[in-house]
Amino acid sequence: MATDLALTEVAEGVFELRLPIPFEDGLVNVFLFTDGDEADLLDCGMNSEDSLAAIHEALDHLGARRLRRLMVTHIHPDHYGAAGMLAGPGRADLYIHRLEVPLVHPRYVELEQLVAEVRTYLLVNGVPADEAEVLSNSQRALSQVVKTAEPSVQLDGAELVEMGRHRLRVEWTPGHSPGHVCLFESDGGLLFAGDHVLPELSPNIGLHPQSTPDPLHDYLAGLQRMAALEPRHVLPAHGRPFTDIASRVDALTSHHRRRMDQIVEILNREEKTGWRVALDLWGRRDNLYEKRLALQEGLAHLQALAVDGRVSKSVTPDSVRWRRI
Ligand SMILES: [Zn+2]
Ligand SMILES: [Zn+2]
């Protein structure tokens, strides 16, 4: 076993494995559930040599000869990227929420249609044409670190699934991604939170062609539901495990409420595009990926405000504009 294998037992027969994320300096936490010489895995990291080697090394170390199930919380590359290397015929069964399934092909396999949709979305939201061109193509890089797999089980939410010797309930928590799921074990009070509740970061909640239509409200409702489960241990996909979900949910909720108020101020009776709002809110950013995330995040807040009747949203084929009511 390599000395740098970051494997920790977090509950009986449940092991957290921290995997590197190529191109970023972060880590993603995946979880191995052992049962004799078999194991189940929650999330699988990106499709990179280092990351896959760590998974295989961890399986060896735990005496697991066969990977039985791969459950993914959502299809972002750091959670789903290696799916095609681990699941499929003769390998593990892939379990995934059914709202994630239709996102996979356009995002990672045949990108042309999604790139065109994203370009239109960027243009109608006020992004200048030259930047829209670059931003819409930034998606392409991600398909390099993802190998897709056909799902064996499509989840709706509320299913009981066996992971190792644990029985967990699937908690559908849309917002960060349409079919994001958490897993909850009531006996042990364990919540595997994916990217839904993170201890230090506020996960990106964005309105874009592949999001739900009102992702911020979806997300906030999901936070309340997860807090109401009163888990004793929260095991996030990024950062360290934590215990006090109530105060974390309060902090995340007030962060978004404050941001909504801030956006109402910024609109100040002037009609603006989402891009203008994002620039006024965050200033100019150089990193392409951050620019797109800022726009998506601003739009998710604007959409929630429009649903709440605090701002108006006007659309034509050429533009989407927001105004304070
Ligand atoms: Zn994510
Ligand atoms: Zn993530």
mmCIF file of C-alpha atoms and ligand atoms in Angstrom:
data_model
loop_
_atom_site.group_PDB
_atom_site.id
_atom_site.type_symbol
_atom_site.label_atom_id
_atom_site.label_comp_id
_atom_site.label_asym_id
_atom_site.label_seq_id
_atom_site.Cartn_x
_atom_site.Cartn_y
_atom_site.Cartn_z
ATOM 1 C CA MET A 1 0.000 0.000 0.000
ATOM 2 C CA ALA A 2 1.351 3.392 -0.975
ATOM 3 C CA THR A 3 1.934 5.571 2.029
ATOM 4 C CA ASP A 4 -0.181 8.342 0.558
ATOM 5 C CA LEU A 5 -3.371 6.288 0.211
ATOM 6 C CA ALA A 6 -5.910 8.445 2.073
ATOM 7 C CA LEU A 7 -8.252 5.767 3.383
ATOM 8 C CA THR A 8 -10.099 6.185 6.702
ATOM 9 C CA GLU A 9 -12.805 4.069 8.318
ATOM 10 C CA VAL A 10 -15.661 6.484 9.056
ATOM 11 C CA ALA A 11 -18.248 3.937 10.258
ATOM 12 C CA GLU A 12 -18.190 0.171 10.617
ATOM 13 C CA GLY A 13 -17.229 -1.193 7.203
ATOM 14 C CA VAL A 14 -17.403 2.252 5.569
ATOM 15 C CA PHE A 15 -14.188 3.804 4.306
ATOM 16 C CA GLU A 16 -13.619 7.315 3.063
ATOM 17 C CA LEU A 17 -11.100 7.484 0.228
ATOM 18 C CA ARG A 18 -9.799 10.916 -0.786
ATOM 19 C CA LEU A 19 -9.024 11.161 -4.492
ATOM 20 C CA PRO A 20 -7.063 13.814 -6.396
ATOM 21 C CA ILE A 21 -8.911 16.018 -8.893
ATOM 22 C CA PRO A 22 -6.697 16.618 -11.946
ATOM 23 C CA PHE A 23 -6.323 20.288 -12.992
ATOM 24 C CA GLU A 24 -7.562 21.439 -9.587
ATOM 25 C CA ASP A 25 -5.851 21.380 -6.239
ATOM 26 C CA GLY A 26 -8.908 19.956 -4.459
ATOM 27 C CA LEU A 27 -9.841 16.449 -3.406
ATOM 28 C CA VAL A 28 -13.060 14.493 -3.743
ATOM 29 C CA ASN A 29 -14.144 12.046 -1.040
ATOM 30 C CA VAL A 30 -15.611 8.757 -2.216
ATOM 31 C CA PHE A 31 -16.833 5.983 0.072
ATOM 32 C CA LEU A 32 -16.199 2.242 -0.006
ATOM 33 C CA PHE A 33 -18.643 -0.067 1.771
ATOM 34 C CA THR A 34 -17.236 -3.545 2.367
ATOM 35 C CA ASP A 35 -19.072 -6.860 2.606
ATOM 36 C CA GLY A 36 -16.765 -9.907 2.763
ATOM 37 C CA ASP A 37 -14.700 -9.939 -0.409
ATOM 38 C CA GLU A 38 -17.094 -7.584 -2.192
ATOM 39 C CA ALA A 39 -17.463 -3.835 -1.957
ATOM 40 C CA ASP A 40 -19.779 -1.044 -3.071
ATOM 41 C CA LEU A 41 -18.633 2.439 -3.963
ATOM 42 C CA LEU A 42 -20.305 5.840 -3.618
ATOM 43 C CA ASP A 43 -18.877 8.210 -6.263
ATOM 44 C CA CYS A 44 -15.723 7.367 -8.199
ATOM 45 C CA GLY A 45 -13.595 10.439 -8.901
ATOM 46 C CA MET A 46 -12.361 11.535 -12.291
ATOM 47 C CA ASN A 47 -11.185 9.217 -15.027
ATOM 48 C CA SER A 48 -7.475 9.663 -14.410
ATOM 49 C CA GLU A 49 -4.697 7.156 -13.807
ATOM 50 C CA ASP A 50 -3.845 8.394 -10.317
ATOM 51 C CA SER A 51 -7.411 8.388 -9.177
ATOM 52 C CA LEU A 52 -8.205 4.901 -10.523
ATOM 53 C CA ALA A 53 -4.974 3.503 -9.104
ATOM 54 C CA ALA A 54 -5.988 4.767 -5.656
ATOM 55 C CA ILE A 55 -9.404 3.076 -5.942
ATOM 56 C CA HIS A 56 -7.856 -0.258 -6.923
ATOM 57 C CA GLU A 57 -5.253 0.008 -4.218
ATOM 58 C CA ALA A 58 -7.943 0.715 -1.626
ATOM 59 C CA LEU A 59 -9.991 -2.289 -2.820
ATOM 60 C CA ASP A 60 -6.913 -4.526 -2.507
ATOM 61 C CA HIS A 61 -6.101 -3.157 0.896
ATOM 62 C CA LEU A 62 -9.654 -3.888 2.102
ATOM 63 C CA GLY A 63 -9.566 -7.405 0.652
ATOM 64 C CA ALA A 64 -12.356 -6.646 -1.810
ATOM 65 C CA ARG A 65 -12.030 -8.700 -4.958
ATOM 66 C CA ARG A 66 -15.159 -7.479 -6.701
ATOM 67 C CA LEU A 67 -16.857 -4.113 -6.959
ATOM 68 C CA ARG A 68 -20.586 -4.833 -6.818
ATOM 69 C CA ARG A 69 -22.346 -1.468 -7.014
ATOM 70 C CA LEU A 70 -21.296 2.002 -8.009
ATOM 71 C CA MET A 71 -23.712 4.671 -6.812
ATOM 72 C CA VAL A 72 -23.104 8.228 -7.994
ATOM 73 C CA THR A 73 -24.471 11.317 -6.277
ATOM 74 C CA HIS A 74 -24.466 13.285 -9.560
ATOM 75 C CA ILE A 75 -22.694 13.364 -12.922
ATOM 76 C CA HIS A 76 -20.094 16.080 -12.335
ATOM 77 C CA PRO A 77 -16.655 14.810 -13.463
ATOM 78 C CA ASP A 78 -15.201 14.522 -9.943
ATOM 79 C CA HIS A 79 -18.068 12.206 -8.895
ATOM 80 C CA TYR A 80 -18.890 10.295 -12.060
ATOM 81 C CA GLY A 81 -15.779 10.589 -14.279
ATOM 82 C CA ALA A 82 -14.425 7.053 -13.841
ATOM 83 C CA ALA A 83 -17.871 5.376 -14.060
ATOM 84 C CA GLY A 84 -17.101 3.813 -17.444
ATOM 85 C CA MET A 85 -13.918 2.242 -16.061
ATOM 86 C CA LEU A 86 -15.674 0.589 -13.094
ATOM 87 C CA ALA A 87 -19.267 -0.095 -14.140
ATOM 88 C CA GLY A 88 -20.856 -1.828 -17.110
ATOM 89 C CA PRO A 89 -21.231 -5.409 -18.373
ATOM 90 C CA GLY A 90 -19.133 -7.788 -16.254
ATOM 91 C CA ARG A 91 -18.315 -4.985 -13.838
ATOM 92 C CA ALA A 92 -20.196 -3.017 -11.175
ATOM 93 C CA ASP A 93 -23.871 -2.043 -11.519
ATOM 94 C CA LEU A 94 -24.295 1.709 -11.842
ATOM 95 C CA TYR A 95 -27.011 3.319 -9.709
ATOM 96 C CA ILE A 96 -27.901 6.897 -10.611
ATOM 97 C CA HIS A 97 -30.903 9.212 -10.319
ATOM 98 C CA ARG A 98 -32.908 9.229 -13.517
ATOM 99 C CA LEU A 99 -32.732 13.028 -13.933
ATOM 100 C CA GLU A 100 -28.951 12.739 -14.305
ATOM 101 C CA VAL A 101 -29.145 10.132 -17.062
ATOM 102 C CA PRO A 102 -30.219 12.404 -19.959
ATOM 103 C CA LEU A 103 -27.495 14.941 -19.077
ATOM 104 C CA VAL A 104 -24.635 12.533 -19.703
ATOM 105 C CA HIS A 105 -24.612 12.049 -23.469
ATOM 106 C CA PRO A 106 -24.929 15.726 -24.514
ATOM 107 C CA ARG A 107 -22.401 16.809 -21.889
ATOM 108 C CA TYR A 108 -19.656 14.233 -22.361
ATOM 109 C CA VAL A 109 -20.178 12.313 -25.603
ATOM 110 C CA GLU A 110 -21.704 14.382 -28.406
ATOM 111 C CA LEU A 111 -21.201 17.940 -27.320
ATOM 112 C CA GLU A 112 -22.199 19.903 -30.425
ATOM 113 C CA GLN A 113 -25.858 20.412 -29.577
ATOM 114 C CA LEU A 114 -25.187 21.396 -25.969
ATOM 115 C CA VAL A 115 -22.381 23.754 -27.004
ATOM 116 C CA ALA A 116 -24.845 25.453 -29.400
ATOM 117 C CA GLU A 117 -27.552 25.617 -26.697
ATOM 118 C CA VAL A 118 -25.089 27.079 -24.212
ATOM 119 C CA ARG A 119 -23.933 29.661 -26.778
ATOM 120 C CA THR A 120 -27.543 30.823 -27.294
ATOM 121 C CA TYR A 121 -28.127 30.842 -23.542
ATOM 122 C CA LEU A 122 -25.009 32.992 -23.012
ATOM 123 C CA LEU A 123 -25.986 35.432 -25.789
ATOM 124 C CA VAL A 124 -29.591 35.946 -24.609
ATOM 125 C CA ASN A 125 -28.265 36.539 -21.105
ATOM 126 C CA GLY A 126 -26.075 39.395 -22.308
ATOM 127 C CA VAL A 127 -22.651 37.808 -22.756
ATOM 128 C CA PRO A 128 -20.712 39.547 -25.596
ATOM 129 C CA ALA A 129 -20.415 37.349 -28.707
ATOM 130 C CA ASP A 130 -16.639 36.774 -28.520
ATOM 131 C CA GLU A 131 -16.799 35.715 -24.888
ATOM 132 C CA ALA A 132 -19.877 33.542 -25.537
ATOM 133 C CA GLU A 133 -17.907 31.672 -28.165
ATOM 134 C CA VAL A 134 -15.037 30.900 -25.792
ATOM 135 C CA LEU A 135 -17.264 30.144 -22.811
ATOM 136 C CA SER A 136 -19.574 27.789 -24.703
ATOM 137 C CA ASN A 137 -16.562 25.760 -25.793
ATOM 138 C CA SER A 138 -15.044 25.545 -22.312
ATOM 139 C CA GLN A 139 -17.267 22.493 -21.722
ATOM 140 C CA ARG A 140 -15.164 20.407 -24.098
ATOM 141 C CA ALA A 141 -12.191 20.044 -21.749
ATOM 142 C CA LEU A 142 -14.288 18.187 -19.176
ATOM 143 C CA SER A 143 -15.212 15.352 -21.504
ATOM 144 C CA GLN A 144 -11.536 14.301 -21.376
ATOM 145 C CA VAL A 145 -11.770 13.189 -17.755
ATOM 146 C CA VAL A 146 -15.106 11.385 -18.033
ATOM 147 C CA LYS A 147 -15.795 7.893 -19.314
ATOM 148 C CA THR A 148 -19.525 7.252 -19.322
ATOM 149 C CA ALA A 149 -21.368 4.049 -18.361
ATOM 150 C CA GLU A 150 -24.901 2.772 -18.911
ATOM 151 C CA PRO A 151 -26.943 2.790 -15.702
ATOM 152 C CA SER A 152 -28.226 -0.516 -14.332
ATOM 153 C CA VAL A 153 -30.668 1.159 -11.951
ATOM 154 C CA GLN A 154 -32.318 4.542 -12.396
ATOM 155 C CA LEU A 155 -33.421 5.991 -9.075
ATOM 156 C CA ASP A 156 -36.422 8.200 -8.308
ATOM 157 C CA GLY A 157 -35.442 8.892 -4.692
ATOM 158 C CA ALA A 158 -36.700 7.214 -1.477
ATOM 159 C CA GLU A 159 -35.300 3.778 -2.444
ATOM 160 C CA LEU A 160 -33.565 1.640 0.163
ATOM 161 C CA VAL A 161 -30.265 0.373 -1.183
ATOM 162 C CA GLU A 162 -27.725 -2.014 0.311
ATOM 163 C CA MET A 163 -24.233 -0.591 0.332
ATOM 164 C CA GLY A 164 -21.808 -3.033 1.939
ATOM 165 C CA ARG A 165 -23.519 -4.137 5.133
ATOM 166 C CA HIS A 166 -25.433 -0.876 5.420
ATOM 167 C CA ARG A 167 -28.940 -0.107 4.258
ATOM 168 C CA LEU A 168 -29.324 3.481 3.088
ATOM 169 C CA ARG A 169 -32.187 5.588 1.839
ATOM 170 C CA VAL A 170 -31.789 7.599 -1.358
ATOM 171 C CA GLU A 171 -32.590 11.262 -0.715
ATOM 172 C CA TRP A 172 -33.208 13.179 -3.920
ATOM 173 C CA THR A 173 -31.748 16.667 -3.462
ATOM 174 C CA PRO A 174 -31.977 18.639 -6.733
ATOM 175 C CA GLY A 175 -30.354 22.073 -7.073
ATOM 176 C CA HIS A 176 -26.621 21.634 -7.554
ATOM 177 C CA SER A 177 -27.551 19.104 -10.246
ATOM 178 C CA PRO A 178 -31.095 17.997 -11.222
ATOM 179 C CA GLY A 179 -30.731 14.414 -10.006
ATOM 180 C CA HIS A 180 -28.301 14.929 -7.130
ATOM 181 C CA VAL A 181 -28.818 12.372 -4.365
ATOM 182 C CA CYS A 182 -27.659 12.046 -0.770
ATOM 183 C CA LEU A 183 -27.710 8.714 1.092
ATOM 184 C CA PHE A 184 -29.050 8.483 4.622
ATOM 185 C CA GLU A 185 -28.764 5.723 7.192
ATOM 186 C CA SER A 186 -31.156 6.439 10.031
ATOM 187 C CA ASP A 187 -29.780 3.802 12.466
ATOM 188 C CA GLY A 188 -26.255 5.162 12.347
ATOM 189 C CA GLY A 189 -27.387 8.752 11.788
ATOM 190 C CA LEU A 190 -25.101 8.945 8.759
ATOM 191 C CA LEU A 191 -25.720 11.332 5.892
ATOM 192 C CA PHE A 192 -23.559 10.969 2.775
ATOM 193 C CA ALA A 193 -24.100 14.478 1.487
ATOM 194 C CA GLY A 194 -22.317 14.556 -1.902
ATOM 195 C CA ASP A 195 -22.007 18.196 -2.973
ATOM 196 C CA HIS A 196 -25.339 19.169 -1.395
ATOM 197 C CA VAL A 197 -24.076 20.210 2.050
ATOM 198 C CA LEU A 198 -20.380 21.054 2.202
ATOM 199 C CA PRO A 199 -18.659 22.224 5.394
ATOM 200 C CA GLU A 200 -16.707 25.137 3.908
ATOM 201 C CA LEU A 201 -17.904 25.887 0.403
ATOM 202 C CA SER A 202 -21.290 26.952 -0.864
ATOM 203 C CA PRO A 203 -21.899 24.546 -3.761
ATOM 204 C CA ASN A 204 -22.558 26.203 -7.106
ATOM 205 C CA ILE A 205 -26.279 26.509 -7.794
ATOM 206 C CA GLY A 206 -26.769 27.648 -11.366
ATOM 207 C CA LEU A 207 -29.543 28.214 -13.885
ATOM 208 C CA HIS A 208 -28.398 26.856 -17.265
ATOM 209 C CA PRO A 209 -29.688 24.635 -20.094
ATOM 210 C CA GLN A 210 -29.169 21.433 -18.067
ATOM 211 C CA SER A 211 -30.421 22.679 -14.670
ATOM 212 C CA THR A 212 -33.883 22.385 -13.180
ATOM 213 C CA PRO A 213 -35.975 25.509 -13.952
ATOM 214 C CA ASP A 214 -35.729 26.938 -10.417
ATOM 215 C CA PRO A 215 -32.618 25.333 -8.945
ATOM 216 C CA LEU A 216 -32.158 27.690 -5.994
ATOM 217 C CA HIS A 217 -35.587 26.981 -4.494
ATOM 218 C CA ASP A 218 -35.024 23.267 -5.132
ATOM 219 C CA TYR A 219 -31.691 23.483 -3.357
ATOM 220 C CA LEU A 220 -32.970 25.429 -0.341
ATOM 221 C CA ALA A 221 -35.903 23.021 0.101
ATOM 222 C CA GLY A 222 -33.464 20.094 -0.023
ATOM 223 C CA LEU A 223 -31.300 21.693 2.671
ATOM 224 C CA GLN A 224 -34.302 21.895 5.000
ATOM 225 C CA ARG A 225 -35.198 18.255 4.318
ATOM 226 C CA MET A 226 -31.664 17.062 5.051
ATOM 227 C CA ALA A 227 -31.502 19.101 8.282
ATOM 228 C CA ALA A 228 -34.854 17.614 9.339
ATOM 229 C CA LEU A 229 -33.322 14.120 9.146
ATOM 230 C CA GLU A 230 -31.084 15.208 12.035
ATOM 231 C CA PRO A 231 -28.046 13.179 10.981
ATOM 232 C CA ARG A 232 -25.351 12.809 13.630
ATOM 233 C CA HIS A 233 -22.519 12.587 11.112
ATOM 234 C CA VAL A 234 -22.425 14.350 7.774
ATOM 235 C CA LEU A 235 -19.945 12.923 5.262
ATOM 236 C CA PRO A 236 -19.451 15.442 2.448
ATOM 237 C CA ALA A 237 -17.764 14.908 -0.924
ATOM 238 C CA HIS A 238 -15.384 17.816 -0.306
ATOM 239 C CA GLY A 239 -13.906 18.869 3.029
ATOM 240 C CA ARG A 240 -14.002 17.038 6.343
ATOM 241 C CA PRO A 241 -16.929 15.238 8.009
ATOM 242 C CA PHE A 242 -18.959 17.366 10.422
ATOM 243 C CA THR A 243 -21.749 17.001 12.944
ATOM 244 C CA ASP A 244 -23.839 20.162 13.232
ATOM 245 C CA ILE A 245 -25.949 20.136 10.083
ATOM 246 C CA ALA A 246 -28.493 22.620 11.479
ATOM 247 C CA SER A 247 -26.011 25.478 11.743
ATOM 248 C CA ARG A 248 -24.432 24.654 8.375
ATOM 249 C CA VAL A 249 -27.859 24.689 6.712
ATOM 250 C CA ASP A 250 -28.675 28.001 8.441
ATOM 251 C CA ALA A 251 -25.418 29.514 7.196
ATOM 252 C CA LEU A 252 -25.947 28.314 3.610
ATOM 253 C CA THR A 253 -29.570 29.477 3.609
ATOM 254 C CA SER A 254 -28.769 32.952 4.913
ATOM 255 C CA HIS A 255 -25.905 33.249 2.423
ATOM 256 C CA HIS A 256 -28.391 32.735 -0.430
ATOM 257 C CA ARG A 257 -31.045 35.004 1.141
ATOM 258 C CA ARG A 258 -28.464 37.784 1.500
ATOM 259 C CA ARG A 259 -27.370 37.305 -2.092
ATOM 260 C CA MET A 260 -30.980 37.563 -3.265
ATOM 261 C CA ASP A 261 -31.383 40.864 -1.357
ATOM 262 C CA GLN A 262 -28.096 42.111 -2.811
ATOM 263 C CA ILE A 263 -29.305 41.363 -6.345
ATOM 264 C CA VAL A 264 -32.568 43.235 -5.772
ATOM 265 C CA GLU A 265 -30.410 46.238 -4.725
ATOM 266 C CA ILE A 266 -28.213 45.902 -7.805
ATOM 267 C CA LEU A 267 -31.220 45.880 -10.143
ATOM 268 C CA ASN A 268 -32.384 49.147 -8.638
ATOM 269 C CA ARG A 269 -35.285 49.645 -11.104
ATOM 270 C CA GLU A 270 -32.973 49.386 -14.064
ATOM 271 C CA GLU A 271 -33.579 46.554 -16.528
ATOM 272 C CA LYS A 272 -30.492 44.361 -16.705
ATOM 273 C CA THR A 273 -29.244 41.147 -18.266
ATOM 274 C CA GLY A 274 -27.941 38.325 -16.099
ATOM 275 C CA TRP A 275 -24.406 39.059 -17.323
ATOM 276 C CA ARG A 276 -24.666 42.707 -16.202
ATOM 277 C CA VAL A 277 -25.912 41.579 -12.792
ATOM 278 C CA ALA A 278 -23.063 39.073 -12.445
ATOM 279 C CA LEU A 279 -20.497 41.764 -13.351
ATOM 280 C CA ASP A 280 -22.023 44.239 -10.881
ATOM 281 C CA LEU A 281 -22.059 41.571 -8.184
ATOM 282 C CA TRP A 282 -18.660 39.958 -8.610
ATOM 283 C CA GLY A 283 -16.719 42.320 -10.855
ATOM 284 C CA ARG A 284 -14.728 41.111 -13.825
ATOM 285 C CA ARG A 285 -13.177 37.688 -13.556
ATOM 286 C CA ASP A 286 -10.360 36.390 -15.672
ATOM 287 C CA ASN A 287 -10.877 32.677 -15.223
ATOM 288 C CA LEU A 288 -13.302 31.418 -17.891
ATOM 289 C CA TYR A 289 -14.820 28.746 -15.753
ATOM 290 C CA GLU A 290 -15.441 31.219 -12.916
ATOM 291 C CA LYS A 291 -17.111 33.660 -15.302
ATOM 292 C CA ARG A 292 -19.572 31.041 -16.415
ATOM 293 C CA LEU A 293 -20.249 29.880 -12.868
ATOM 294 C CA ALA A 294 -20.853 33.493 -11.781
ATOM 295 C CA LEU A 295 -23.407 34.002 -14.547
ATOM 296 C CA GLN A 296 -25.172 30.728 -13.759
ATOM 297 C CA GLU A 297 -25.220 31.485 -10.046
ATOM 298 C CA GLY A 298 -26.545 35.028 -10.611
ATOM 299 C CA LEU A 299 -29.274 33.685 -12.899
ATOM 300 C CA ALA A 300 -30.344 31.063 -10.334
ATOM 301 C CA HIS A 301 -30.869 33.857 -7.810
ATOM 302 C CA LEU A 302 -32.691 36.048 -10.334
ATOM 303 C CA GLN A 303 -34.977 33.154 -11.258
ATOM 304 C CA ALA A 304 -35.811 32.480 -7.598
ATOM 305 C CA LEU A 305 -36.552 36.199 -7.148
ATOM 306 C CA ALA A 306 -38.821 36.149 -10.201
ATOM 307 C CA VAL A 307 -40.655 33.059 -8.895
ATOM 308 C CA ASP A 308 -41.095 34.873 -5.560
ATOM 309 C CA GLY A 309 -42.492 37.916 -7.406
ATOM 310 C CA ARG A 310 -39.701 40.272 -6.336
ATOM 311 C CA VAL A 311 -38.301 40.867 -9.812
ATOM 312 C CA SER A 312 -39.835 40.642 -13.287
ATOM 313 C CA LYS A 313 -38.363 38.541 -16.063
ATOM 314 C CA SER A 314 -38.937 39.546 -19.700
ATOM 315 C CA VAL A 315 -38.007 37.280 -22.566
ATOM 316 C CA THR A 316 -37.740 37.604 -26.337
ATOM 317 C CA PRO A 317 -35.882 35.268 -28.711
ATOM 318 C CA ASP A 318 -32.867 37.590 -28.345
ATOM 319 C CA SER A 319 -32.747 38.487 -24.694
ATOM 320 C CA VAL A 320 -33.708 37.753 -21.107
ATOM 321 C CA ARG A 321 -33.967 40.826 -18.888
ATOM 322 C CA TRP A 322 -34.673 41.342 -15.228
ATOM 323 C CA ARG A 323 -36.152 44.312 -13.441
ATOM 324 C CA ARG A 324 -36.931 45.058 -9.813
ATOM 325 C CA ILE A 325 -40.668 45.272 -9.148
HETATM 326 ZN ZN ZN B 1 -20.871 18.801 -8.223
HETATM 327 ZN ZN ZN B 2 -17.943 17.859 -6.371
#
